[in-house]
Each structure stands twice: as C-alpha cells, then as structure tokens.
Amino acid sequence: MLLELLKKELSYFTERQYKRNQIIYNEGDAPDGLYFIESGIIGLFHVSESGHETLLRVFSKNYIFGHRSLIAQENYHASSICLTPSRIYHISSSKFKELYTRNPEVLFEISKILAKELRASELRLSGLQDKSANRRIVESLVYLKLKHPNYTWTRKEIAEFAGSTFESVVRVMTGLQDLGLIEKKGRDFQVFDFEKMIDHSTTL
Amino acid sequence: MLLELLKKELSYFTERQYKRNQIIYNEGDAPDGLYFIESGIIGLFHVSESGHETLLRVFSKNYIFGHRSLIAQENYHASSICLTPSRIYHISSSKFKELYTRNPEVLFEISKILAKELRASELRLSGLQDKSANRRIVESLVYLKLKHPNYTWTRKEIAEFAGSTFESVVRVMTGLQDLGLIEKKGRDFQVFDFEKMIDHSTTL
DNA sequence: CGATAGATTGAGAGTTTTCAACCGATGTGG
DNA sequence: CCACATCGGTTGAAAACTCTCAATCTATCG
C-alpha cells in the first residue's frame, strides 16, 4: 500500500549504497528525512547508558525507517546499522512534507506503520516480564529466521532481540538441535519445524 | 496542539461517564473510534496468556486513547480501565475519518503521539533488560507520582508498570522511607526528593 | 596458515521472585 | 458508631532462574 505510493514518487528520492556494519544514523542525531529500502537488512539498535544493546526492530526491502523521529520531531532514540550491504532511497524532511501534503494517504500509511510497531513493542514489553528467557529466545529465533531465512544471525543479535545473553541463546540452540528441531550449519542454522519449537520452549 | 483542534470539534463527540474500575474497552475488541478525556485517569493494561498483567500506558485529562487500534485497524491489544471516575468524549470511527479528512492536521498530531509512544515503549523495553528491578521501580514511582500526585497508586499498579512484583515495590518503598526520601501515608505516599530517589536506586 | 570474530560449555554467583503468614487500613451494614 | 469483612500492605525465608565469568574451541577470511 505505502509501497505503491512511494514507488510512484521515486524521483523525489536519492539512492545511496551502504556497506555491512555501516551506520546510517546514530542515536541522538536530529531526524534526517525518510529512508526507504531497495535491498539489504537494517537493524535498529539502542545502546543504554551502561552499554547494554537492544535490537529494537529489523527493516528490509520495501520498508521504511527513520519515520518515527521524523514524525515525532525528536532526535533518534536508536541507531540504524546495516546488517548486510544495502541500497537505500532517501528523501529529505522538506520533500517528505511536500509529499504528504500533496498526498495525505502517505501520512496515513506511515501512521499505520507506527501504530503496528507500537503494538509489537508493547507486546514484547509484556513478554519480557512474562515469558522465560528460553521462550523469548525461541520466539526470536522463529521471528528472525522466518523473516530472513538467508541471513546468518549471530547469537549476539538474537540475544539482543530476545532480551537475553548470547550464552543463553547458544544453550537453547543446542537444546533445539538435540530435539531435532533445528540443525546448526557452521555459524548458521536451519529450522525444521517452527511450530514445534515454540511448544518445546519450556522443555529446554 | 491536538487539544485545540479537538476542542473545536466537540460537537462531533458524545460525552460518557465511567466509574472507577469500569472497563472502557477490552483486549481483543474491534476498534471503536477515538476517546478524548475530559477528566479522570485511565490505565491501559495487557493481560498475557499466563495471566500476567502489564500497565502499558496511563492516560488523563486532555489526552486521547483508542487511537492505536483505530489507526492500525487492528483489534485492541490491551484493555482500557478507569483508575478513577472519568468523563470521556467519544467520536465514532466514521466521524473521525470525516474529521481528519477535513483537517489533516489532526492526523499528523495523532501520528506524532504514536511516534512518541513508540519511543517510550522501546526505551522501556531496553530498560527492562538493562536496569535492575529496584531502579525500574524507583523510576516508575517517580514517573507515576509526578504525573498524578493526588492519585493513590497501589503497589500492584506500580509493579505492573515497572515490570516487577508488588512485594519488591514494598521493599523499595520501605528503603526509600528509611532514607527519608519518601513518606508513606496510609496507603498513599509522598515524595520529598524526586532527584535523589533515582541516585539511590542502586543503594537499596 | 595465522589471526580474529564468533561459538560452546561448565560452574558459580546474584538478583528477583515466590510462597506463606501476618498486619493495617478502609468501607459497609447492622 | 461499631464490628467485621475485605482489600491492600508488610516481612522473612527459600527457591529459581538467568546471567556472569572463564576457559576452550571452531569457523571464516586475508
């Protein structure tokens, strides 16, 4: 929906190339327009005062990012970093304003995205208090691997998404392999049965 | 900002009265327009599968709620419950659409609210992994009591906001009283020094 | 082939919750 | 206005979960 709207307006955007691990914007920076992903995977990371990292969201093809700060008119509360090499369109704040003034549908679609992201965040908030670390790790494994089957997620990234430690992720993955639900392949892994994994998340 | 816009449109709204503990809408219900608070305090609670409750947000005078589901076009992911008797304006989904079509500024302001709520939620997500329970409890105490000095927050509500248990809240409050930073008054309490409380949150 | 980043495993430590018992405040009906 | 019921608060001790730390191993890449 938003996709079609933005594709029609690509002349407003400029395309940029980013390398793996390249920072697109940093926590604390002033908002700098809207980003729209042509290819690649981008992680949104928050680093707390004490140095703890959290993987808040994962963005990829045909999705936008930078929208939260842009709309809120607040500095970024987290940093966007490329997990893979990426091609990304960028539109300046002023051109973005021009765009949604001319086409209010764009604003509505972005609101919708914000609303869905808020739901997801609040459900994670609840899950963090309610679910065991193992359960959260399994769910994160399923979520991340379903979303990006070909990307090799590190244990650290998975832990930072699940709200746990990479050692705990390792233990859960070993357990799942013993149950025959996943198979480790070098640093990567393959999932055989997404459904059963969640059932076994208390068994580990 | 949104306040002025909505006040001009009160003829679009109908006013309703709610009692303490009355449920305004339930988790799982289809979205039902927008709510705008004339008076009272409303809590947004999520109850997980296992029965764990989380206090996600607190709404009060001149603020809206129900906007997330309305914009996302998703069922409510949490329930809105009156913490005090409340007077609340309500606008139907169709009239709301009419309103923001005629006045796109309204939509922009609501997007802004969503964006700020997303930030707050994600920072809590990070804090939940990063900060000690005591620290989170102290911060919640400060946040809730600064926001509503006259409301008697129960230990349970504070715990459900902080992501802890009511017993832990009790222990933290006893510690703060021993330090002379708060004073308990029956079930209520008074804060003497909001600043110092956070400093002492690791000491407890 | 060596260097480095990432993965694995075990044992120990610490924080936080859970459970249980008891206390105090608040409000209602007789 | 008192008595009692109920809801919320308090405290202590034990248990559990998860993390931390350290040592070792393996994959990957120049």
PDB file of C-alpha atoms in Angstrom, chain B residues 39-171:
ATOM      1  CA  SER B  39     -11.427  14.161  33.436  1.00  0.00           C
ATOM      2  CA  GLY B  40     -10.171  11.036  35.189  1.00  0.00           C
ATOM      3  CA  ILE B  41      -7.238   8.635  34.943  1.00  0.00           C
ATOM      4  CA  ILE B  42      -7.297   5.631  32.645  1.00  0.00           C
ATOM      5  CA  GLY B  43      -4.866   2.702  32.587  1.00  0.00           C
ATOM      6  CA  LEU B  44      -4.088   0.586  29.541  1.00  0.00           C
ATOM      7  CA  PHE B  45      -3.471  -2.997  30.691  1.00  0.00           C
ATOM      8  CA  HIS B  46      -2.308  -6.031  28.815  1.00  0.00           C
ATOM      9  CA  VAL B  47      -3.003  -9.466  30.240  1.00  0.00           C
ATOM     10  CA  SER B  48      -0.813 -12.249  28.900  1.00  0.00           C
ATOM     11  CA  GLU B  49      -1.810 -15.825  28.239  1.00  0.00           C
ATOM     12  CA  SER B  50      -0.456 -16.859  31.619  1.00  0.00           C
ATOM     13  CA  GLY B  51      -2.345 -14.107  33.408  1.00  0.00           C
ATOM     14  CA  HIS B  52       0.490 -11.656  33.957  1.00  0.00           C
ATOM     15  CA  GLU B  53      -0.707  -8.035  33.846  1.00  0.00           C
ATOM     16  CA  THR B  54       1.279  -5.137  32.470  1.00  0.00           C
ATOM     17  CA  LEU B  55       0.374  -1.478  32.796  1.00  0.00           C
ATOM     18  CA  LEU B  56       1.378  -0.195  29.386  1.00  0.00           C
ATOM     19  CA  ARG B  57       0.257   3.401  29.452  1.00  0.00           C
ATOM     20  CA  VAL B  58      -1.586   5.896  31.625  1.00  0.00           C
ATOM     21  CA  PHE B  59      -3.967   8.427  30.100  1.00  0.00           C
ATOM     22  CA  SER B  60      -5.517  11.520  31.617  1.00  0.00           C
ATOM     23  CA  LYS B  61      -7.112  14.917  31.018  1.00  0.00           C
ATOM     24  CA  ASN B  62      -6.859  16.315  27.500  1.00  0.00           C
ATOM     25  CA  TYR B  63      -5.223  13.164  26.149  1.00  0.00           C
ATOM     26  CA  ILE B  64      -6.644  10.673  23.685  1.00  0.00           C
ATOM     27  CA  PHE B  65      -6.753   6.893  23.717  1.00  0.00           C
ATOM     28  CA  GLY B  66      -8.007   4.148  21.448  1.00  0.00           C
ATOM     29  CA  HIS B  67      -6.000   5.812  18.671  1.00  0.00           C
ATOM     30  CA  ARG B  68      -3.531   2.977  18.134  1.00  0.00           C
ATOM     31  CA  SER B  69      -6.116   0.376  17.157  1.00  0.00           C
ATOM     32  CA  LEU B  70      -8.140   2.911  15.245  1.00  0.00           C
ATOM     33  CA  ILE B  71      -5.194   3.879  13.051  1.00  0.00           C
ATOM     34  CA  ALA B  72      -3.749   0.374  12.737  1.00  0.00           C
ATOM     35  CA  GLN B  73      -7.185  -1.054  12.012  1.00  0.00           C
ATOM     36  CA  GLU B  74      -6.391  -3.866  14.399  1.00  0.00           C
ATOM     37  CA  ASN B  75      -8.253  -5.158  17.424  1.00  0.00           C
ATOM     38  CA  TYR B  76      -7.175  -3.751  20.770  1.00  0.00           C
ATOM     39  CA  HIS B  77      -4.086  -5.447  22.160  1.00  0.00           C
ATOM     40  CA  ALA B  78      -4.845  -4.216  25.670  1.00  0.00           C
ATOM     41  CA  SER B  79      -7.772  -3.083  27.810  1.00  0.00           C
ATOM     42  CA  SER B  80      -8.586   0.438  28.934  1.00  0.00           C
ATOM     43  CA  ILE B  81      -9.780   0.638  32.506  1.00  0.00           C
ATOM     44  CA  CYS B  82     -10.704   3.628  34.643  1.00  0.00           C
ATOM     45  CA  LEU B  83      -8.464   4.114  37.649  1.00  0.00           C
ATOM     46  CA  THR B  84     -10.739   6.937  38.807  1.00  0.00           C
ATOM     47  CA  PRO B  85     -14.255   8.010  37.853  1.00  0.00           C
ATOM     48  CA  SER B  86     -13.961   9.662  34.448  1.00  0.00           C
ATOM     49  CA  ARG B  87     -15.748  11.833  31.934  1.00  0.00           C
ATOM     50  CA  ILE B  88     -14.782  10.905  28.420  1.00  0.00           C
ATOM     51  CA  TYR B  89     -15.699  12.153  24.961  1.00  0.00           C
ATOM     52  CA  HIS B  90     -16.105   9.616  22.206  1.00  0.00           C
ATOM     53  CA  ILE B  91     -16.087  10.007  18.447  1.00  0.00           C
ATOM     54  CA  SER B  92     -17.080   7.192  16.109  1.00  0.00           C
ATOM     55  CA  SER B  93     -14.660   5.794  13.551  1.00  0.00           C
ATOM     56  CA  SER B  94     -16.604   7.233  10.637  1.00  0.00           C
ATOM     57  CA  LYS B  95     -16.867  10.688  12.136  1.00  0.00           C
ATOM     58  CA  PHE B  96     -13.194  10.530  12.979  1.00  0.00           C
ATOM     59  CA  LYS B  97     -12.380   9.793   9.372  1.00  0.00           C
ATOM     60  CA  GLU B  98     -14.549  12.710   8.326  1.00  0.00           C
ATOM     61  CA  LEU B  99     -12.704  14.875  10.808  1.00  0.00           C
ATOM     62  CA  TYR B 100      -9.172  14.134   9.701  1.00  0.00           C
ATOM     63  CA  THR B 101     -10.085  14.245   6.023  1.00  0.00           C
ATOM     64  CA  ARG B 102     -11.401  17.728   6.515  1.00  0.00           C
ATOM     65  CA  ASN B 103      -8.498  18.571   8.793  1.00  0.00           C
ATOM     66  CA  PRO B 104      -5.300  16.631   8.053  1.00  0.00           C
ATOM     67  CA  GLU B 105      -3.554  18.371  10.899  1.00  0.00           C
ATOM     68  CA  VAL B 106      -5.466  16.072  13.248  1.00  0.00           C
ATOM     69  CA  LEU B 107      -3.942  13.020  11.655  1.00  0.00           C
ATOM     70  CA  PHE B 108      -0.485  14.492  11.850  1.00  0.00           C
ATOM     71  CA  GLU B 109      -0.868  15.225  15.541  1.00  0.00           C
ATOM     72  CA  ILE B 110      -2.054  11.722  16.275  1.00  0.00           C
ATOM     73  CA  SER B 111       0.871  10.285  14.318  1.00  0.00           C
ATOM     74  CA  LYS B 112       3.129  12.371  16.465  1.00  0.00           C
ATOM     75  CA  ILE B 113       1.574  10.908  19.579  1.00  0.00           C
ATOM     76  CA  LEU B 114       2.038   7.389  18.231  1.00  0.00           C
ATOM     77  CA  ALA B 115       5.650   8.145  17.412  1.00  0.00           C
ATOM     78  CA  LYS B 116       6.342   9.440  20.908  1.00  0.00           C
ATOM     79  CA  GLU B 117       4.585   6.472  22.481  1.00  0.00           C
ATOM     80  CA  LEU B 118       6.689   4.134  20.362  1.00  0.00           C
ATOM     81  CA  ARG B 119       9.841   5.784  21.607  1.00  0.00           C
ATOM     82  CA  ALA B 120       8.698   5.500  25.202  1.00  0.00           C
ATOM     83  CA  SER B 121       7.789   1.860  24.766  1.00  0.00           C
ATOM     84  CA  GLU B 122      11.090   0.960  23.157  1.00  0.00           C
ATOM     85  CA  LEU B 123      13.083   2.739  25.820  1.00  0.00           C
ATOM     86  CA  ARG B 124      11.169   0.782  28.450  1.00  0.00           C
ATOM     87  CA  LEU B 125      11.928  -2.384  26.504  1.00  0.00           C
ATOM     88  CA  SER B 126      15.591  -1.557  26.710  1.00  0.00           C
ATOM     89  CA  GLY B 127      15.399  -0.569  30.371  1.00  0.00           C
ATOM     90  CA  LEU B 128      13.722  -3.813  31.274  1.00  0.00           C
ATOM     91  CA  GLN B 129      16.813  -5.716  30.192  1.00  0.00           C
ATOM     92  CA  ASP B 130      19.305  -3.243  31.375  1.00  0.00           C
ATOM     93  CA  LYS B 131      18.169  -1.784  34.662  1.00  0.00           C
ATOM     94  CA  SER B 132      17.778  -3.545  37.990  1.00  0.00           C
ATOM     95  CA  ALA B 133      14.282  -4.138  39.296  1.00  0.00           C
ATOM     96  CA  ASN B 134      14.907  -1.600  42.052  1.00  0.00           C
ATOM     97  CA  ARG B 135      15.934   1.021  39.574  1.00  0.00           C
ATOM     98  CA  ARG B 136      12.876   0.429  37.425  1.00  0.00           C
ATOM     99  CA  ILE B 137      10.631   0.592  40.455  1.00  0.00           C
ATOM    100  CA  VAL B 138      12.121   3.902  41.568  1.00  0.00           C
ATOM    101  CA  GLU B 139      11.765   5.352  38.078  1.00  0.00           C
ATOM    102  CA  SER B 140       8.173   4.168  37.907  1.00  0.00           C
ATOM    103  CA  LEU B 141       7.434   5.674  41.280  1.00  0.00           C
ATOM    104  CA  VAL B 142       8.794   8.992  40.077  1.00  0.00           C
ATOM    105  CA  TYR B 143       7.021   8.853  36.742  1.00  0.00           C
ATOM    106  CA  LEU B 144       3.642   7.851  38.110  1.00  0.00           C
ATOM    107  CA  LYS B 145       3.687  10.131  41.124  1.00  0.00           C
ATOM    108  CA  LEU B 146       4.874  13.160  39.158  1.00  0.00           C
ATOM    109  CA  LYS B 147       2.169  12.541  36.600  1.00  0.00           C
ATOM    110  CA  HIS B 148      -0.599  12.079  39.173  1.00  0.00           C
ATOM    111  CA  PRO B 149       0.417  13.340  42.598  1.00  0.00           C
ATOM    112  CA  ASN B 150      -3.088  13.045  44.001  1.00  0.00           C
ATOM    113  CA  TYR B 151      -3.894   9.544  42.898  1.00  0.00           C
ATOM    114  CA  THR B 152      -3.162   6.747  45.366  1.00  0.00           C
ATOM    115  CA  TRP B 153      -1.195   4.280  43.280  1.00  0.00           C
ATOM    116  CA  THR B 154      -1.385   0.735  44.587  1.00  0.00           C
ATOM    117  CA  ARG B 155       1.824  -1.274  44.942  1.00  0.00           C
ATOM    118  CA  LYS B 156       0.363  -3.656  42.376  1.00  0.00           C
ATOM    119  CA  GLU B 157      -0.153  -0.932  39.777  1.00  0.00           C
ATOM    120  CA  ILE B 158       3.372   0.365  40.304  1.00  0.00           C
ATOM    121  CA  ALA B 159       4.752  -3.148  39.943  1.00  0.00           C
ATOM    122  CA  GLU B 160       2.782  -3.758  36.761  1.00  0.00           C
ATOM    123  CA  PHE B 161       4.192  -0.585  35.308  1.00  0.00           C
ATOM    124  CA  ALA B 162       7.764  -1.225  36.446  1.00  0.00           C
ATOM    125  CA  GLY B 163       7.818  -4.872  35.421  1.00  0.00           C
ATOM    126  CA  SER B 164       8.259  -6.303  38.877  1.00  0.00           C
ATOM    127  CA  THR B 165       6.196  -7.649  41.779  1.00  0.00           C
ATOM    128  CA  PHE B 166       4.261  -5.791  44.422  1.00  0.00           C
ATOM    129  CA  GLU B 167       6.442  -7.291  47.156  1.00  0.00           C
ATOM    130  CA  SER B 168       9.514  -5.793  45.535  1.00  0.00           C
ATOM    131  CA  VAL B 169       7.756  -2.440  45.293  1.00  0.00           C
ATOM    132  CA  VAL B 170       7.034  -2.628  49.009  1.00  0.00           C
ATOM    133  CA  ARG B 171      10.680  -3.311  49.792  1.00  0.00           C
TER     134      ARG B 171
END
